[in-house]
């Protein structure tokens, strides 16, 4: 193997694509900014305990760990920025007891890729709102997520909704322990109602709860799913509240195509309620995901209601609009000293000025003019 080869699922980003990504990143941060979301930039690495690897098994498996040569403690390279933003809200911004709207755009690193075609170095972009528990906050974030998808130009967007609160309410009422809940969650992902039925029968659950768990994998489809769920699921307060929240989101986006799935529970362990995702018209997997994660900040000393979304900007490579390279003005390398003032003036105006050493270079095709001295005045002459 060549020593310069990159690890699997890691790749360089070349100029044309880098221009697209940076332009999209700038547009997204501008979008977040006009909606009141302030940019934060957490560090790429922290002590691994601060990254919540001890409470989220999935996040723990993604996190690359190294020894800190200064403290001797274990460091983690972040695999998800959301826990870091929760730490910032709970600790560094603790003077504000009201709402904090925060956003970010930075690289994360995964020990293993999420899928065969996934990168191990996603460019994670997202927004989070802390300090307001009402469903209105989730609706605000969903609206912002959908607007973000316009920047990526992914075509018609399907809004997918779920709610972890339905399953957890049933699990609590049925007195399931943590291991049993985890087993059922795994089966829910495969929509295997029969396997669920067999498992809960083996546990000898009360018939009402056994029926409810077997029903969950079948409760997916359009807005009519909520009517069916109210009619067939046990009349628990927490289940009713979850369905009310899902209905509120549907009502907030009356023209939007919506898919509801009460067994769509592919979340990080820190999620606590409403789940939402965006699917493009040609995407087999969600291009953006979010949800409510109340109380995550308690691990950092301040428990707060919170909701937010994120996505990997790199998944949009190939769909982002082309960003043409800026036109170039060249100046002969022998004239650089004499033309120094004119060169800096052009650059201050935003014009790209490149020193011409007499050989081809990347950007040769974008040359629009040449800086020359005409009658003692440095001027740009069209090529």
Tab-separated table of C-alpha atoms in Angstrom:
chain	number	residue	atom	x	y	z
A	1	UNK	CA	0.000	0.000	0.000
A	2	UNK	CA	1.247	3.471	-0.857
A	3	UNK	CA	2.063	5.538	2.228
A	4	UNK	CA	0.082	8.487	0.888
A	5	UNK	CA	-3.198	6.611	0.488
A	6	UNK	CA	-6.050	7.758	2.695
A	7	UNK	CA	-7.962	5.464	5.079
A	8	UNK	CA	-11.124	3.829	3.771
A	9	UNK	CA	-14.188	6.077	3.617
A	10	UNK	CA	-12.052	9.216	3.857
A	11	UNK	CA	-11.508	11.453	0.836
A	12	UNK	CA	-10.016	14.761	-0.221
A	13	UNK	CA	-12.337	17.491	-1.463
A	14	UNK	CA	-11.001	19.104	-4.629
A	15	UNK	CA	-11.437	22.775	-5.629
A	16	UNK	CA	-14.646	22.532	-7.686
A	17	UNK	CA	-16.482	20.576	-4.985
A	18	UNK	CA	-14.928	22.604	-2.180
A	19	UNK	CA	-16.341	25.786	-3.751
A	20	UNK	CA	-19.788	24.191	-3.836
A	21	UNK	CA	-19.612	23.033	-0.216
A	22	UNK	CA	-18.314	26.338	1.089
A	23	UNK	CA	-20.934	28.305	-0.843
A	24	UNK	CA	-23.704	26.062	0.532
A	25	UNK	CA	-22.259	26.347	4.039
A	26	UNK	CA	-22.263	30.148	3.795
A	27	UNK	CA	-25.876	30.165	2.560
A	28	UNK	CA	-27.000	27.840	5.345
A	29	UNK	CA	-25.320	29.860	8.080
A	30	UNK	CA	-26.858	33.024	6.612
A	31	UNK	CA	-30.265	31.302	6.673
A	32	UNK	CA	-29.788	30.272	10.294
A	33	UNK	CA	-28.582	33.754	11.217
A	34	UNK	CA	-31.721	35.542	9.920
A	35	UNK	CA	-33.814	33.100	11.955
A	36	UNK	CA	-31.937	34.075	15.121
A	37	UNK	CA	-29.510	31.149	15.398
A	38	UNK	CA	-26.025	32.112	16.542
A	39	UNK	CA	-22.948	30.237	15.357
A	40	UNK	CA	-20.849	28.239	17.816
A	41	UNK	CA	-17.650	26.338	17.068
A	42	UNK	CA	-16.982	23.563	19.591
A	43	UNK	CA	-13.536	21.915	19.590
A	44	UNK	CA	-12.833	18.891	17.420
A	45	UNK	CA	-11.802	16.873	20.479
A	46	UNK	CA	-12.743	16.789	24.150
A	47	UNK	CA	-12.377	14.411	27.051
A	48	UNK	CA	-14.430	11.436	25.916
A	49	UNK	CA	-16.698	11.624	28.976
A	50	UNK	CA	-17.830	15.084	27.820
A	51	UNK	CA	-18.962	13.642	24.495
A	52	UNK	CA	-21.575	11.494	26.286
A	53	UNK	CA	-20.071	8.247	25.031
A	54	UNK	CA	-20.888	6.710	28.411
A	55	UNK	CA	-24.668	7.108	27.926
A	56	UNK	CA	-25.078	6.405	24.211
A	57	UNK	CA	-23.802	3.057	22.941
A	58	UNK	CA	-24.166	4.025	19.279
A	59	UNK	CA	-22.272	7.272	19.756
A	60	UNK	CA	-19.625	5.458	21.771
A	61	UNK	CA	-18.950	3.021	18.900
A	62	UNK	CA	-18.546	5.926	16.485
A	63	UNK	CA	-16.091	7.845	18.670
A	64	UNK	CA	-12.361	7.581	18.023
A	65	UNK	CA	-10.360	7.765	21.251
A	66	UNK	CA	-6.766	8.787	21.876
A	67	UNK	CA	-4.644	9.409	24.962
A	68	UNK	CA	-4.033	13.037	25.915
A	69	UNK	CA	-0.250	13.409	26.237
A	70	UNK	CA	-0.698	16.407	28.540
A	71	UNK	CA	-3.228	15.147	31.104
A	72	UNK	CA	-3.013	11.410	30.519
A	73	UNK	CA	-6.804	11.290	30.251
A	74	UNK	CA	-8.741	9.795	27.365
A	75	UNK	CA	-9.725	12.182	24.585
A	76	UNK	CA	-12.492	11.619	22.081
A	77	UNK	CA	-12.688	13.048	18.571
A	78	UNK	CA	-16.267	14.221	18.208
A	79	UNK	CA	-18.657	12.017	16.242
A	80	UNK	CA	-21.650	14.307	16.820
A	81	UNK	CA	-21.748	18.040	17.571
A	82	UNK	CA	-25.134	18.075	19.330
A	83	UNK	CA	-23.794	16.934	22.753
A	84	UNK	CA	-21.146	19.640	22.541
A	85	UNK	CA	-23.772	22.314	21.890
A	86	UNK	CA	-25.798	20.977	24.827
A	87	UNK	CA	-22.686	21.435	26.982
A	88	UNK	CA	-22.304	25.010	25.749
A	89	UNK	CA	-25.933	25.824	26.572
A	90	UNK	CA	-25.749	24.189	29.993
A	91	UNK	CA	-22.397	25.557	31.065
A	92	UNK	CA	-20.955	28.450	29.057
A	93	UNK	CA	-24.322	30.110	28.348
A	94	UNK	CA	-25.901	29.269	31.695
A	95	UNK	CA	-26.426	32.964	32.519
A	96	UNK	CA	-29.292	32.946	30.039
A	97	UNK	CA	-32.310	31.170	31.525
A	98	UNK	CA	-34.415	31.870	28.463
A	99	UNK	CA	-34.105	30.509	24.939
A	100	UNK	CA	-30.755	29.872	23.279
A	101	UNK	CA	-30.786	29.396	19.506
A	102	UNK	CA	-27.479	27.952	18.341
A	103	UNK	CA	-26.139	26.593	15.051
A	104	UNK	CA	-22.923	25.004	13.784
A	105	UNK	CA	-21.126	23.715	10.724
A	106	UNK	CA	-18.047	21.555	11.226
A	107	UNK	CA	-16.428	18.211	10.558
A	108	UNK	CA	-16.994	15.167	12.758
A	109	UNK	CA	-15.123	11.881	12.582
A	110	UNK	CA	-16.569	8.366	12.782
A	111	UNK	CA	-14.652	5.247	13.740
A	112	UNK	CA	-16.821	3.371	11.225
A	113	UNK	CA	-18.974	4.682	8.370
A	114	UNK	CA	-22.757	4.666	8.763
A	115	UNK	CA	-23.101	2.830	5.454
A	116	UNK	CA	-21.149	1.352	2.564
A	117	UNK	CA	-21.187	4.629	0.640
A	118	UNK	CA	-20.901	6.910	3.678
A	119	UNK	CA	-17.901	9.022	4.591
A	120	UNK	CA	-16.210	8.729	7.973
A	121	UNK	CA	-15.749	12.516	8.006
A	122	UNK	CA	-19.199	14.102	7.656
A	123	UNK	CA	-19.520	17.878	7.464
A	124	UNK	CA	-22.244	18.251	10.076
A	125	UNK	CA	-24.516	21.277	9.807
A	126	UNK	CA	-27.321	21.857	12.247
A	127	UNK	CA	-29.385	24.097	14.491
A	128	UNK	CA	-30.611	23.635	18.066
A	129	UNK	CA	-33.110	25.462	20.277
A	130	UNK	CA	-32.827	25.270	24.070
A	131	UNK	CA	-35.206	26.456	26.761
A	132	UNK	CA	-38.726	25.924	25.339
A	133	UNK	CA	-40.658	22.680	25.728
A	134	UNK	CA	-43.730	23.420	23.611
A	135	UNK	CA	-44.261	21.739	20.241
A	136	UNK	CA	-44.010	25.214	18.659
A	137	UNK	CA	-40.233	24.995	19.061
A	138	UNK	CA	-40.127	21.699	17.152
A	139	UNK	CA	-42.259	23.220	14.406
A	140	UNK	CA	-39.822	26.134	14.159
A	141	UNK	CA	-36.899	23.732	13.757
A	142	UNK	CA	-38.736	21.583	11.210
A	143	UNK	CA	-39.508	24.695	9.176
A	144	UNK	CA	-35.837	25.673	9.287
A	145	UNK	CA	-34.774	22.147	8.305
A	146	UNK	CA	-37.075	22.206	5.276
A	147	UNK	CA	-35.760	25.618	4.237
A	148	UNK	CA	-32.231	24.210	4.521
A	149	UNK	CA	-33.111	21.509	2.022
A	150	UNK	CA	-33.888	24.206	-0.565
A	151	UNK	CA	-30.252	25.314	-0.405
A	152	UNK	CA	-29.226	21.750	-1.199
A	153	UNK	CA	-31.661	21.621	-4.146
A	154	UNK	CA	-32.757	18.053	-3.427
A	155	UNK	CA	-36.123	18.450	-5.148
A	156	UNK	CA	-39.458	17.566	-3.578
A	157	UNK	CA	-38.995	16.894	0.136
A	158	UNK	CA	-40.951	14.353	2.153
A	159	UNK	CA	-41.306	15.161	5.850
A	160	UNK	CA	-41.104	12.008	7.960
A	161	UNK	CA	-42.396	12.035	11.545
A	162	UNK	CA	-42.180	9.665	14.474
A	163	UNK	CA	-42.332	9.864	18.245
A	164	UNK	CA	-40.200	7.822	20.639
A	165	UNK	CA	-42.650	8.756	23.404
A	166	UNK	CA	-45.267	6.289	22.108
A	167	UNK	CA	-42.966	3.289	22.461
A	168	UNK	CA	-41.541	4.432	25.783
A	169	UNK	CA	-45.001	5.001	27.253
A	170	UNK	CA	-46.027	1.483	26.265
A	171	UNK	CA	-42.752	0.013	27.565
A	172	UNK	CA	-43.198	1.744	30.909
A	173	UNK	CA	-46.831	0.688	31.237
A	174	UNK	CA	-45.867	-2.911	30.385
A	175	UNK	CA	-43.027	-2.810	32.969
A	176	UNK	CA	-40.329	-3.716	30.422
A	177	UNK	CA	-36.734	-3.479	31.604
A	178	UNK	CA	-33.956	-1.826	29.613
A	179	UNK	CA	-32.825	-5.033	27.920
A	180	UNK	CA	-36.333	-5.921	26.818
A	181	UNK	CA	-36.908	-2.440	25.445
A	182	UNK	CA	-33.691	-2.650	23.448
A	183	UNK	CA	-34.717	-6.002	21.961
A	184	UNK	CA	-38.087	-4.671	20.894
A	185	UNK	CA	-36.557	-1.508	19.424
A	186	UNK	CA	-34.304	-3.623	17.210
A	187	UNK	CA	-37.270	-5.596	15.865
A	188	UNK	CA	-39.255	-2.417	15.261
A	189	UNK	CA	-36.621	-1.226	12.785
A	190	UNK	CA	-37.350	-4.221	10.549
A	191	UNK	CA	-41.117	-3.727	10.679
A	192	UNK	CA	-41.306	-7.375	11.768
A	193	UNK	CA	-44.685	-7.456	13.517
A	194	UNK	CA	-44.666	-11.257	13.696
A	195	UNK	CA	-41.280	-11.337	15.430
A	196	UNK	CA	-42.539	-8.735	17.879
A	197	UNK	CA	-45.643	-10.813	18.510
A	198	UNK	CA	-43.585	-13.937	19.189
A	199	UNK	CA	-41.236	-12.095	21.543
A	200	UNK	CA	-43.903	-10.440	23.691
A	201	UNK	CA	-45.781	-13.759	23.875
A	202	UNK	CA	-42.612	-15.401	25.210
A	203	UNK	CA	-42.443	-12.680	27.852
A	204	UNK	CA	-46.074	-13.450	28.759
A	205	UNK	CA	-47.079	-9.795	28.606
A	206	UNK	CA	-50.640	-8.790	29.305
A	207	UNK	CA	-52.681	-9.121	26.103
A	208	UNK	CA	-53.314	-5.394	25.795
A	209	UNK	CA	-49.604	-4.539	25.764
A	210	UNK	CA	-48.694	-7.472	23.533
A	211	UNK	CA	-51.269	-6.330	20.997
A	212	UNK	CA	-50.044	-2.712	21.165
A	213	UNK	CA	-46.398	-3.635	20.537
A	214	UNK	CA	-47.325	-5.869	17.598
A	215	UNK	CA	-49.436	-3.051	16.187
A	216	UNK	CA	-46.700	-0.385	16.238
A	217	UNK	CA	-44.728	-1.726	13.212
A	218	UNK	CA	-47.915	-1.534	11.131
A	219	UNK	CA	-48.711	2.084	12.011
A	220	UNK	CA	-47.048	3.918	9.155
A	221	UNK	CA	-48.303	5.883	6.187
A	222	UNK	CA	-49.964	9.268	5.684
A	223	UNK	CA	-51.780	11.532	8.100
A	224	UNK	CA	-54.525	8.921	8.517
A	225	UNK	CA	-52.127	6.904	10.705
A	226	UNK	CA	-52.890	9.231	13.616
A	227	UNK	CA	-56.599	8.414	13.455
A	228	UNK	CA	-55.837	4.702	13.378
A	229	UNK	CA	-53.378	5.007	16.272
A	230	UNK	CA	-55.910	6.816	18.466
A	231	UNK	CA	-58.460	4.120	17.771
A	232	UNK	CA	-56.226	1.106	18.387
A	233	UNK	CA	-53.500	2.009	20.887
A	234	UNK	CA	-54.122	1.889	24.654
A	235	UNK	CA	-55.588	5.056	26.130
A	236	UNK	CA	-52.469	6.288	27.931
A	237	UNK	CA	-51.928	9.977	28.650
A	238	UNK	CA	-48.359	9.915	27.281
A	239	UNK	CA	-49.482	8.177	24.074
A	240	UNK	CA	-52.262	10.732	23.576
A	241	UNK	CA	-49.828	13.614	24.156
A	242	UNK	CA	-47.414	12.177	21.593
A	243	UNK	CA	-50.172	11.817	19.011
A	244	UNK	CA	-51.320	15.393	19.748
A	245	UNK	CA	-47.800	16.650	19.009
A	246	UNK	CA	-47.664	14.735	15.751
A	247	UNK	CA	-51.048	16.202	14.786
A	248	UNK	CA	-49.813	19.720	15.586
A	249	UNK	CA	-46.858	19.273	13.234
A	250	UNK	CA	-49.123	17.965	10.473
A	251	UNK	CA	-51.423	20.954	10.932
A	252	UNK	CA	-48.453	23.339	10.733
A	253	UNK	CA	-47.487	22.021	7.288
A	254	UNK	CA	-50.839	21.404	5.556
A	255	UNK	CA	-49.382	21.427	2.030
A	256	UNK	CA	-46.358	19.280	2.817
A	257	UNK	CA	-46.186	15.586	1.958
A	258	UNK	CA	-45.944	13.842	5.339
A	259	UNK	CA	-45.068	10.267	6.256
A	260	UNK	CA	-45.788	9.103	9.804
A	261	UNK	CA	-44.143	6.008	11.239
A	262	UNK	CA	-44.680	5.122	14.887
A	263	UNK	CA	-41.983	2.457	14.796
A	264	UNK	CA	-39.362	4.667	13.130
A	265	UNK	CA	-37.095	4.830	16.164
A	266	UNK	CA	-33.646	5.150	14.630
A	267	UNK	CA	-32.411	7.756	17.037
A	268	UNK	CA	-29.547	8.448	19.365
A	269	UNK	CA	-30.196	7.346	22.930
A	270	UNK	CA	-30.526	10.942	24.059
A	271	UNK	CA	-33.715	11.633	22.047
A	272	UNK	CA	-36.849	11.846	24.180
A	273	UNK	CA	-39.873	12.768	22.043
A	274	UNK	CA	-40.845	13.951	18.579
A	275	UNK	CA	-38.609	12.736	15.745
A	276	UNK	CA	-38.441	14.320	12.305
A	277	UNK	CA	-36.524	13.769	9.103
A	278	UNK	CA	-36.365	15.007	5.517
A	279	UNK	CA	-36.172	12.702	2.506
A	280	UNK	CA	-35.302	13.862	-1.009
A	281	UNK	CA	-37.212	12.621	-4.034
A	282	UNK	CA	-34.304	10.385	-5.035
A	283	UNK	CA	-32.841	9.515	-1.625
A	284	UNK	CA	-33.243	6.078	-0.055
A	285	UNK	CA	-32.249	7.407	3.352
A	286	UNK	CA	-32.988	10.601	5.253
A	287	UNK	CA	-30.888	13.584	4.205
A	288	UNK	CA	-31.574	15.390	7.493
A	289	UNK	CA	-32.717	14.170	10.896
A	290	UNK	CA	-33.772	15.814	14.113
A	291	UNK	CA	-35.861	15.517	17.212
A	292	UNK	CA	-36.436	16.496	20.794
A	293	UNK	CA	-33.839	15.649	23.436
A	294	UNK	CA	-35.038	17.235	26.652
A	295	UNK	CA	-32.720	16.918	29.636
A	296	UNK	CA	-29.489	16.191	27.770
A	297	UNK	CA	-27.873	19.182	29.468
A	298	UNK	CA	-28.246	17.619	32.923
A	299	UNK	CA	-25.021	15.726	32.251
A	300	UNK	CA	-23.362	19.145	32.180
A	301	UNK	CA	-25.175	20.609	35.172
A	302	UNK	CA	-28.340	22.138	33.668
A	303	UNK	CA	-31.330	20.165	32.405
A	304	UNK	CA	-33.194	22.009	29.666
A	305	UNK	CA	-35.824	21.261	27.031
A	306	UNK	CA	-34.166	21.070	23.626
A	307	UNK	CA	-34.875	20.266	20.003
A	308	UNK	CA	-32.759	20.402	16.868
A	309	UNK	CA	-31.699	18.832	13.587
A	310	UNK	CA	-28.530	18.187	11.642
A	311	UNK	CA	-27.314	16.737	8.360
A	312	UNK	CA	-24.115	15.901	6.534
A	313	UNK	CA	-23.521	18.573	3.909
A	314	UNK	CA	-21.281	16.171	2.010
A	315	UNK	CA	-24.269	13.983	1.147
A	316	UNK	CA	-25.380	16.766	-1.184
A	317	UNK	CA	-22.237	16.586	-3.328
A	318	UNK	CA	-23.401	16.155	-6.893
A	319	UNK	CA	-26.634	18.051	-6.236
A	320	UNK	CA	-25.217	21.408	-5.210
A	321	UNK	CA	-25.242	24.097	-7.910
A	322	UNK	CA	-21.982	24.683	-9.749
A	323	UNK	CA	-19.929	27.597	-8.458
A	324	UNK	CA	-17.781	29.041	-11.207
A	325	UNK	CA	-14.256	30.017	-10.358
A	326	UNK	CA	-13.768	33.768	-10.114
A	327	UNK	CA	-12.310	35.522	-13.128
A	328	UNK	CA	-8.584	36.137	-12.863
A	329	UNK	CA	-6.369	39.126	-13.572
A	330	UNK	CA	-2.735	38.184	-14.089
A	331	UNK	CA	0.396	40.224	-13.607
A	332	UNK	CA	3.853	39.301	-14.874
A	333	UNK	CA	6.072	38.175	-12.018
A	334	UNK	CA	8.726	40.720	-13.059
A	335	UNK	CA	6.177	43.526	-12.553
A	336	UNK	CA	4.970	42.514	-9.099
A	337	UNK	CA	7.165	44.925	-7.144
A	338	UNK	CA	6.362	47.916	-9.318
A	339	UNK	CA	2.646	47.115	-9.507
A	340	UNK	CA	2.282	46.236	-5.829
A	341	UNK	CA	-0.072	49.079	-4.930
A	342	UNK	CA	-2.349	48.430	-7.921
A	343	UNK	CA	-2.421	44.708	-7.142
A	344	UNK	CA	-3.508	45.236	-3.552
A	345	UNK	CA	-6.151	47.758	-4.601
A	346	UNK	CA	-7.670	45.226	-7.008
A	347	UNK	CA	-7.628	42.501	-4.368
A	348	UNK	CA	-9.268	44.841	-1.852
A	349	UNK	CA	-12.095	45.248	-4.378
A	350	UNK	CA	-12.525	41.475	-4.481
A	351	UNK	CA	-10.711	40.841	-7.744
A	352	UNK	CA	-8.506	37.745	-7.922
A	353	UNK	CA	-5.000	38.739	-9.014
A	354	UNK	CA	-2.514	35.976	-9.815
A	355	UNK	CA	1.198	36.242	-10.448
A	356	UNK	CA	2.066	34.866	-13.893
A	357	UNK	CA	5.358	32.951	-13.901
A	358	UNK	CA	5.103	32.102	-17.579
A	359	UNK	CA	3.791	28.544	-17.140
A	360	UNK	CA	0.275	27.111	-16.965
A	361	UNK	CA	-1.458	26.899	-13.603
A	362	UNK	CA	-4.845	25.918	-12.200
A	363	UNK	CA	-7.056	28.795	-13.245
A	364	UNK	CA	-5.357	29.602	-16.552
A	365	UNK	CA	-8.691	29.280	-18.341
A	366	UNK	CA	-10.365	31.950	-16.184
A	367	UNK	CA	-7.964	34.784	-17.109
A	368	UNK	CA	-10.013	37.856	-17.988
A	369	UNK	CA	-7.311	40.483	-18.077
A	370	UNK	CA	-3.680	41.382	-17.593
A	371	UNK	CA	-2.333	44.132	-15.357
A	372	UNK	CA	-0.005	46.296	-17.462
A	373	UNK	CA	1.664	49.670	-17.214
A	374	UNK	CA	0.308	52.050	-19.841
A	375	UNK	CA	1.779	55.549	-19.887
A	376	UNK	CA	2.818	55.197	-16.257
A	377	UNK	CA	-0.567	53.933	-15.048
A	378	UNK	CA	-1.230	50.321	-14.073
A	379	UNK	CA	-4.382	49.184	-15.827
A	380	UNK	CA	-6.206	45.926	-16.478
A	381	UNK	CA	-6.173	45.099	-20.181
A	382	UNK	CA	-8.741	42.561	-21.369
A	383	UNK	CA	-7.274	39.379	-22.802
